[in-house]
Coordinates of C-alpha atoms in Angstrom, one line a residue:
M1 CA -18.7 -5.4 -14.8
E2 CA -18.5 -5.9 -10.9
F3 CA -15.4 -4.6 -9.4
S4 CA -14.2 -8.2 -8.4
E5 CA -14.4 -9.3 -11.8
W6 CA -12.7 -6.1 -13.3
Y7 CA -9.7 -6.4 -10.5
S8 CA -9.1 -10.1 -11.3
E9 CA -9.1 -9.6 -15.0
I10 CA -6.8 -6.5 -14.9
L11 CA -4.1 -8.4 -12.8
E12 CA -4.2 -11.1 -15.5
R13 CA -4.4 -8.9 -18.9
A14 CA -1.9 -6.1 -17.6
G15 CA 0.6 -8.7 -16.7
I16 CA 0.5 -7.9 -12.8
Y17 CA 0.1 -10.9 -11.0
D18 CA -0.6 -14.7 -11.9
V19 CA -2.9 -16.4 -9.6
R20 CA -2.3 -19.9 -11.0
Y21 CA 0.4 -21.2 -8.5
P22 CA -0.9 -24.5 -7.0
I23 CA -1.4 -23.2 -3.3
K24 CA -4.5 -21.2 -2.5
G25 CA -3.6 -17.6 -1.5
C26 CA -0.1 -17.7 -3.2
G27 CA 0.7 -16.1 -6.7
V28 CA 3.4 -14.7 -8.8
Y29 CA 4.4 -11.0 -9.2
L30 CA 4.9 -11.0 -13.1
P31 CA 7.5 -8.6 -14.2
Y32 CA 5.5 -5.7 -15.0
G33 CA 3.8 -6.0 -11.8
F34 CA 7.0 -6.7 -9.9
K35 CA 8.4 -3.1 -11.4
I36 CA 5.5 -1.5 -9.8
R37 CA 6.0 -3.1 -6.7
R38 CA 9.7 -2.0 -6.8
Y39 CA 9.1 1.6 -7.6
T40 CA 6.3 1.8 -4.8
F41 CA 8.5 0.4 -2.1
E42 CA 11.4 2.4 -3.1
I43 CA 9.2 5.5 -2.0
I44 CA 8.7 4.1 1.5
R45 CA 12.3 3.0 1.7
K46 CA 13.4 6.7 1.0
L47 CA 11.0 8.1 3.6
L48 CA 12.2 5.8 6.3
D49 CA 15.9 6.2 5.3
E50 CA 15.4 10.2 5.4
T51 CA 13.8 9.9 8.8
G52 CA 16.5 8.0 10.5
H53 CA 15.6 4.4 10.0
D54 CA 17.9 1.5 9.1
E55 CA 17.1 -1.3 7.2
A56 CA 18.0 -4.8 8.3
L57 CA 16.9 -8.2 7.6
F58 CA 15.9 -11.0 10.2
P59 CA 15.4 -14.6 9.9
M60 CA 12.1 -16.1 8.7
L61 CA 12.1 -19.1 11.0
I62 CA 10.8 -18.5 14.5
P63 CA 11.1 -21.0 17.1
E64 CA 8.0 -22.1 19.0
D65 CA 9.0 -21.3 22.5
L66 CA 10.2 -17.7 21.4
L67 CA 6.8 -17.0 19.5
A68 CA 5.1 -18.3 22.5
K69 CA 6.8 -15.8 24.9
E70 CA 4.3 -13.1 24.4
A71 CA 1.0 -14.8 25.1
E72 CA -1.4 -12.0 24.2
H73 CA 0.6 -11.5 20.8
I74 CA 0.8 -15.0 19.7
K75 CA -3.0 -15.4 20.7
G76 CA -3.8 -13.2 18.0
F77 CA -2.1 -15.5 15.3
E78 CA -2.1 -18.7 16.7
D79 CA -4.7 -20.0 14.2
E80 CA -2.8 -18.5 11.1
V81 CA 0.7 -19.7 12.0
Y82 CA 2.6 -22.1 9.5
W83 CA 4.8 -24.6 11.3
V84 CA 8.0 -26.5 10.0
T85 CA 8.0 -29.8 11.9
H86 CA 10.8 -31.8 9.9
G87 CA 14.3 -31.2 8.6
G88 CA 14.2 -33.6 6.0
K89 CA 12.7 -36.7 7.5
T90 CA 13.9 -35.9 10.9
P91 CA 11.3 -34.5 13.3
L92 CA 12.6 -31.2 15.0
D93 CA 12.9 -31.0 18.7
V94 CA 11.3 -27.4 18.5
K95 CA 8.9 -26.7 15.9
L96 CA 9.7 -23.4 13.7
A97 CA 7.1 -20.8 12.7
L98 CA 7.2 -19.2 9.3
R99 CA 6.9 -15.5 10.6
P100 CA 3.4 -14.2 10.6
T101 CA 5.2 -10.9 11.7
S102 CA 8.4 -10.3 13.2
E103 CA 8.0 -8.7 16.6
T104 CA 9.3 -11.8 18.5
P105 CA 12.6 -12.3 16.7
I106 CA 13.5 -8.6 16.4
Y107 CA 12.7 -8.0 20.1
Y108 CA 14.8 -11.1 21.3
M109 CA 17.6 -9.5 19.3
M110 CA 17.0 -6.0 20.7
K111 CA 17.5 -7.5 24.2
L112 CA 21.0 -8.2 23.3
W113 CA 21.6 -4.8 21.8
V114 CA 20.1 -2.5 24.3
K115 CA 22.1 -2.1 27.6
V116 CA 22.1 1.8 28.5
H117 CA 20.0 4.7 27.6
T118 CA 22.7 5.8 24.9
D119 CA 21.8 2.7 22.9
L120 CA 18.3 4.0 22.2
P121 CA 16.4 5.0 20.2
I122 CA 16.6 2.3 17.8
K123 CA 14.7 2.4 14.4
L124 CA 14.9 -0.6 12.2
Y125 CA 12.8 -1.8 9.2
Q126 CA 12.8 -4.7 6.9
I127 CA 10.6 -5.7 3.7
V128 CA 10.0 -9.3 3.8
N129 CA 7.4 -12.0 2.9
T130 CA 5.2 -13.2 5.9
F131 CA 2.9 -16.3 6.1
R132 CA -0.6 -16.4 7.6
Y133 CA -3.1 -19.4 7.2
E134 CA -5.8 -17.4 6.0
T135 CA -9.2 -19.4 6.2
K136 CA -11.4 -16.6 4.7
H137 CA -11.7 -16.2 0.8
T138 CA -8.4 -15.0 -0.3
R139 CA -8.0 -12.3 -2.9
P140 CA -4.7 -11.5 -4.9
L141 CA -2.6 -8.6 -3.3
I142 CA -5.4 -8.4 -0.5
R143 CA -5.7 -11.5 1.3
L144 CA -2.8 -13.8 1.0
R145 CA -1.3 -16.9 2.7
E146 CA 2.1 -15.6 1.5
I147 CA 2.1 -11.9 2.0
M148 CA 4.9 -11.3 -0.6
T149 CA 5.8 -7.7 0.5
F150 CA 5.5 -6.7 4.1
K151 CA 7.4 -3.6 5.2
E152 CA 7.6 -3.6 9.0
A153 CA 9.3 -1.0 11.1
H154 CA 10.2 -1.5 14.7
T155 CA 11.5 1.1 17.2
A156 CA 12.5 1.2 20.9
H157 CA 12.9 4.3 22.9
A158 CA 13.9 5.6 26.4
T159 CA 10.6 7.2 27.3
K160 CA 7.0 7.0 26.9
E161 CA 6.9 10.4 25.3
E162 CA 9.5 9.7 22.6
A163 CA 7.4 6.3 21.7
E164 CA 4.3 8.6 21.4
E165 CA 6.2 11.1 19.2
Q166 CA 7.4 8.4 17.0
V167 CA 3.8 7.0 16.5
K168 CA 3.1 10.6 15.3
K169 CA 5.8 10.6 13.0
A170 CA 5.2 7.1 11.5
V171 CA 1.7 8.5 10.7
E172 CA 3.1 11.4 9.0
I173 CA 5.5 9.3 6.9
Y174 CA 2.5 7.1 6.0
K175 CA 0.5 10.1 5.0
K176 CA 3.4 11.5 2.8
F177 CA 3.7 7.8 1.2
F178 CA 0.0 7.4 0.5
D179 CA -0.2 11.0 -0.8
T180 CA 2.6 10.4 -3.3
L181 CA 0.8 7.5 -4.9
G182 CA -2.7 9.6 -4.8
I183 CA -4.2 7.2 -2.4
P184 CA -7.0 8.7 -0.3
Y185 CA -7.2 7.6 3.4
L186 CA -9.0 8.0 6.7
V187 CA -6.8 7.6 9.9
S188 CA -8.3 6.1 12.8
K189 CA -7.5 4.7 16.3
R190 CA -8.7 1.3 16.3
P191 CA -11.0 0.1 19.0
D192 CA -9.5 -2.0 21.9
W193 CA -11.2 -5.0 20.7
D194 CA -9.6 -4.8 17.3
K195 CA -6.1 -3.4 18.2
F196 CA -3.0 -5.2 17.3
P197 CA -2.4 -8.0 19.7
G198 CA -0.1 -6.7 22.5
A199 CA -0.4 -3.3 21.6
D200 CA -1.3 -0.3 23.9
Y201 CA -3.4 1.2 21.0
T202 CA -3.3 1.0 17.1
M203 CA -3.6 3.9 14.4
A204 CA -5.0 2.4 11.1
F205 CA -5.1 3.9 7.6
D206 CA -8.1 2.8 5.6
T207 CA -8.9 3.6 1.9
I208 CA -12.2 2.8 0.0
F209 CA -12.4 0.6 -3.0
P210 CA -14.7 1.3 -6.1
D211 CA -17.1 -1.1 -4.7
G212 CA -17.5 0.8 -1.5
R213 CA -15.8 -1.5 0.7
T214 CA -13.0 -0.4 3.0
M215 CA -9.4 -1.7 2.8
Q216 CA -6.8 -1.5 5.6
I217 CA -3.6 -0.1 4.1
G218 CA -1.4 0.8 7.0
T219 CA -1.0 0.5 10.7
V220 CA 0.9 2.1 13.3
H221 CA 1.2 0.6 16.9
N222 CA 2.1 1.9 20.2
L223 CA 3.5 -1.1 22.1
G224 CA 4.2 0.7 25.2
Q225 CA 6.4 -1.6 27.5
N226 CA 4.5 -4.8 26.8
F227 CA 6.9 -6.7 24.6
A228 CA 10.0 -5.1 26.4
K229 CA 8.7 -6.7 29.6
T230 CA 8.3 -10.0 27.9
F231 CA 11.6 -10.0 26.1
E232 CA 13.5 -8.1 29.1
I233 CA 14.7 -5.3 27.0
I234 CA 16.2 -3.5 29.9
F235 CA 18.4 -0.3 29.9
E236 CA 20.2 1.7 32.3
T237 CA 18.7 5.2 32.8
P238 CA 20.7 8.3 33.0
D239 CA 20.4 8.4 36.8
G240 CA 21.7 4.9 37.1
G241 CA 18.2 3.1 37.5
K242 CA 16.7 0.5 35.3
D243 CA 13.7 0.6 32.9
Y244 CA 12.2 -1.1 30.1
A245 CA 12.2 0.2 26.5
Y246 CA 9.0 1.7 25.0
Q247 CA 8.3 0.4 21.4
T248 CA 6.6 1.1 18.4
C249 CA 6.0 -0.9 15.1
Y250 CA 4.1 0.0 12.0
G251 CA 3.6 -2.0 8.7
I252 CA 2.6 -1.8 5.0
S253 CA 1.8 -4.8 2.5
D254 CA 1.0 -5.6 -0.9
R255 CA -2.3 -4.2 -0.3
V256 CA -0.8 -0.7 -1.2
I257 CA -0.3 -2.2 -4.9
A258 CA -3.9 -3.5 -4.9
S259 CA -4.9 0.0 -4.1
I260 CA -3.0 1.7 -6.8
I261 CA -4.7 -0.5 -9.1
A262 CA -8.2 -0.4 -7.9
I263 CA -8.5 3.3 -7.1
H264 CA -7.0 4.9 -10.0
G265 CA -7.8 2.3 -13.0
D266 CA -11.0 2.4 -15.1
E267 CA -12.8 0.2 -17.8
K268 CA -9.7 0.5 -20.1
G269 CA -7.4 -0.8 -17.7
L270 CA -4.7 0.6 -15.3
I271 CA -3.9 4.3 -14.7
L272 CA -0.6 4.3 -12.8
P273 CA 0.8 7.4 -11.0
P274 CA 3.8 8.4 -13.0
I275 CA 6.3 8.0 -10.0
V276 CA 5.5 4.2 -9.9
A277 CA 4.9 3.4 -13.5
P278 CA 7.2 1.1 -15.1
I279 CA 7.0 2.9 -18.5
Q280 CA 6.4 6.6 -17.9
V281 CA 6.3 7.6 -21.5
V282 CA 5.7 5.3 -24.5
I283 CA 6.3 6.7 -27.8
V284 CA 4.3 5.1 -30.9
P285 CA 5.5 6.0 -34.5
L286 CA 2.5 6.3 -36.7
I287 CA 4.0 4.7 -40.0
F288 CA 3.0 5.6 -43.5
K289 CA 4.3 4.1 -46.7
G290 CA 7.1 6.0 -48.1
K291 CA 7.6 7.8 -44.8
E292 CA 8.8 5.0 -42.7
E293 CA 12.4 5.9 -42.3
M294 CA 11.6 9.7 -41.4
V295 CA 9.2 8.8 -38.6
M296 CA 11.4 6.1 -37.1
N297 CA 14.5 8.4 -37.0
K298 CA 12.5 11.0 -35.3
A299 CA 11.1 8.5 -32.8
K300 CA 14.6 7.3 -32.2
E301 CA 15.8 10.8 -31.6
I302 CA 13.0 11.7 -29.1
Y303 CA 13.6 8.3 -27.5
S304 CA 17.4 9.1 -27.1
L305 CA 16.5 12.6 -25.8
L306 CA 14.2 11.3 -22.9
K307 CA 15.7 7.9 -21.9
D308 CA 18.0 9.5 -19.5
K309 CA 15.2 11.5 -17.7
F310 CA 12.1 9.2 -17.8
R311 CA 11.4 5.4 -17.8
V312 CA 10.5 5.5 -21.7
H313 CA 9.6 2.8 -24.3
L314 CA 9.5 3.1 -28.0
D315 CA 7.0 0.7 -29.3
D316 CA 8.4 -0.4 -32.9
R317 CA 6.2 -3.5 -32.9
D318 CA 4.9 -4.3 -36.6
I319 CA 1.3 -4.1 -35.5
R320 CA -1.5 -1.4 -36.0
P321 CA -1.2 1.9 -33.8
G322 CA -4.8 1.2 -32.6
R323 CA -3.7 -2.1 -30.8
K324 CA -0.6 -0.4 -29.6
F325 CA -2.8 2.3 -28.2
N326 CA -5.2 -0.1 -26.4
D327 CA -2.1 -2.2 -25.1
W328 CA -0.6 0.8 -23.2
E329 CA -3.8 2.2 -22.1
L330 CA -4.5 -1.2 -20.6
K331 CA -1.1 -1.2 -18.8
G332 CA -1.8 2.3 -17.5
V333 CA 1.4 4.2 -19.1
P334 CA 0.8 7.8 -18.0
L335 CA 1.8 9.5 -21.2
R336 CA 1.9 8.5 -24.7
I337 CA 3.8 10.4 -27.5
E338 CA 2.6 9.9 -31.1
I339 CA 4.9 10.6 -34.1
G340 CA 3.5 10.7 -37.7
P341 CA 4.8 12.5 -40.8
K342 CA 2.4 15.4 -40.5
D343 CA 3.7 16.0 -36.8
I344 CA 7.3 16.2 -38.4
E345 CA 6.4 18.2 -41.2
N346 CA 4.5 20.9 -38.8
G347 CA 7.2 20.7 -36.1
K348 CA 4.8 19.1 -33.4
I349 CA 4.5 16.3 -31.1
T350 CA 1.4 14.7 -30.2
L351 CA 0.7 13.8 -26.5
F352 CA -1.9 11.6 -24.9
R353 CA -2.7 11.7 -21.4
R354 CA -4.1 8.4 -20.0
D355 CA -5.8 9.9 -16.9
T356 CA -7.9 12.3 -18.7
G357 CA -8.0 10.7 -22.4
E358 CA -7.0 14.1 -23.5
K359 CA -4.9 14.4 -26.8
F360 CA -2.8 17.5 -27.7
Q361 CA -0.2 19.0 -29.5
I362 CA 3.1 20.6 -28.3
D363 CA 6.1 22.2 -30.3
D364 CA 9.0 20.1 -31.1
N365 CA 11.8 21.8 -29.8
E366 CA 14.3 22.1 -27.0
G367 CA 11.7 22.5 -24.2
L368 CA 10.2 18.9 -24.9
I369 CA 11.8 17.5 -21.5
D370 CA 10.4 20.4 -19.5
E371 CA 6.9 19.9 -21.0
I372 CA 6.8 16.2 -20.5
E373 CA 8.0 16.6 -16.8
K374 CA 5.3 19.4 -16.1
T375 CA 2.7 17.1 -17.8
L376 CA 3.7 14.0 -15.6
N377 CA 3.5 16.3 -12.6
T378 CA 0.1 17.7 -13.6
I379 CA -1.2 14.0 -14.2
S380 CA 0.0 12.9 -10.6
E381 CA -1.9 16.0 -9.0
N382 CA -5.0 15.4 -11.0
M383 CA -4.9 11.6 -10.0
K384 CA -4.6 12.4 -6.4
N385 CA -7.4 15.1 -6.6
R386 CA -9.7 12.8 -8.3
A387 CA -9.2 9.9 -6.0
W388 CA -9.9 12.1 -3.0
E389 CA -13.1 13.5 -4.6
K390 CA -14.3 9.8 -5.1
F391 CA -13.2 9.1 -1.5
D392 CA -15.2 12.0 -0.1
A393 CA -18.2 11.0 -1.8
F394 CA -18.4 7.6 -0.1
I395 CA -18.4 9.8 3.2
K396 CA -21.6 10.3 4.9
I397 CA -22.2 11.7 8.5
V398 CA -25.2 10.4 10.3
E399 CA -26.5 11.6 13.6
F400 CA -27.0 8.4 15.6
D401 CA -30.0 7.0 17.6
E402 CA -31.6 3.8 17.6
S403 CA -34.0 5.0 14.9
K404 CA -31.1 5.6 12.5
I405 CA -29.9 1.9 12.6
D406 CA -32.0 0.8 9.6
E407 CA -30.9 3.8 7.7
I408 CA -27.2 3.0 8.2
K409 CA -27.6 -0.6 7.3
N410 CA -29.3 0.3 4.1
I411 CA -26.6 2.9 3.1
L412 CA -23.6 0.3 4.0
S413 CA -25.7 -2.2 1.9
E414 CA -26.6 -0.2 -1.0
K415 CA -23.9 2.6 -1.2
R416 CA -21.4 1.1 1.2
G417 CA -18.5 3.7 1.9
V418 CA -17.9 4.9 5.3
I419 CA -20.4 6.1 7.8
L420 CA -19.3 8.7 10.4
I421 CA -21.4 9.1 13.6
P422 CA -20.4 11.9 16.0
Y423 CA -18.5 10.3 18.7
S424 CA -20.2 9.4 21.9
D425 CA -18.8 7.1 24.7
D426 CA -22.2 5.5 25.2
I427 CA -22.2 4.0 21.8
Y428 CA -18.8 3.2 21.2
N429 CA -18.7 -0.5 22.0
E430 CA -18.6 -3.6 20.4
E431 CA -22.4 -4.1 20.4
L432 CA -22.5 -1.2 17.9
E433 CA -20.9 -3.5 15.3
D434 CA -23.7 -6.1 15.7
K435 CA -26.4 -3.3 15.7
V436 CA -25.4 -2.1 12.3
E437 CA -24.0 -5.3 11.0
A438 CA -20.6 -3.8 10.0
S439 CA -17.1 -3.1 11.3
V440 CA -16.2 -0.3 13.5
L441 CA -13.1 1.1 12.2
G442 CA -12.5 3.2 15.1
V443 CA -12.3 6.9 16.2
T444 CA -11.2 9.6 13.8
E445 CA -11.0 13.3 13.0
Y446 CA -12.8 14.5 9.9
K447 CA -12.8 18.0 9.0
G448 CA -12.1 18.9 12.5
N449 CA -14.6 16.9 14.3
K450 CA -14.6 13.8 16.3
Y451 CA -16.6 10.6 14.9
I452 CA -16.9 6.8 15.1
A453 CA -16.1 5.4 11.8
I454 CA -18.4 2.4 10.4
A455 CA -17.8 0.4 7.2
R456 CA -18.2 -2.8 5.4
T457 CA -14.4 -4.2 5.2
Y458 CA -12.6 -6.5 3.0

């Protein structure tokens, strides 16, 4: 089965996302998918809160004149903006944009809040929906017209050095986030022709999907003083002078959910990292005639023991165990507990790991909680290591000269993945994309060396 077909099927069968909403590029997070989303973004919330960021919430509507203030910025989005032109039947005096991103409304407010250097730094974030009129082929959770989950952080600083340091901290925050989810990544500095509109430069995180195409999953932008000059975010310096704030911003979207699904899943369905799994442990009683009460009582006993420590579910449906196994493997539940009469008589509990398909027995004693916790941690680490192995297998280093162009095109066409070319100023330009018929992701460090990264992208 092709990856795109598998991906669409899993979204539906596992109860993640329903694409049948009557607007192209818009869909519905189903309850199970919404829980994955919630637990995923709890991780980034925690990381931001622990590093001095404050969560806020800004309006979705942006007046046209405000959006147009930063000409270079709006030029990058002008073909993708949704406009509100009427209130009821009454034409509006000023058109209102549905936010494609929130630099303009946030920086309008920052101007009002920043007066003196002691008002800085400001580190805010919000998790909201954004809207972009995508004209390309839309894909669920990958390329949407309503991006239903957009975490955007915005910071302002008194010096260039502080803003530069914040970019580095943001990159580290994202590394911790993706490491927690077991999502491998390549960090690169985007080329000037592909940086965020209005930024001095952009750092980006890309992962590689099973079909070998790269997916941008996070970005960090150093905005310099560009937006501060436009929005007049001016502060009094310690020596009594005036200066513009230095700013950064960084974002993550629903694509992280798509990446969890794509990178860890297999032919049976989802394989979810325990930290984001809506159900971390499922208990399946194996009912035999005449032993029903004994088995169910034991299953309930284990459920009561685990429920305050893990997200646990007791599957007491009146259907065959094999169907239950298939259902929970499809939904990616990390750990399954099977309880049958023989297990009870022998003082054992049978565990099944979704990541490896391994089934094994442990003693039924007071150490059950510790054993399950240890197993879930092992699953997380194994998923991360396995994902990185697959990722590294997609990376190929090629010494570049004109004679290698066909080789590069063939690799990207057949195996895809990422081609790394040793960095040279002579070839690092937009013409390189035309030559190799692929995207230049930017400049990256890989195993201590500097490369130009090239890939076929989503």
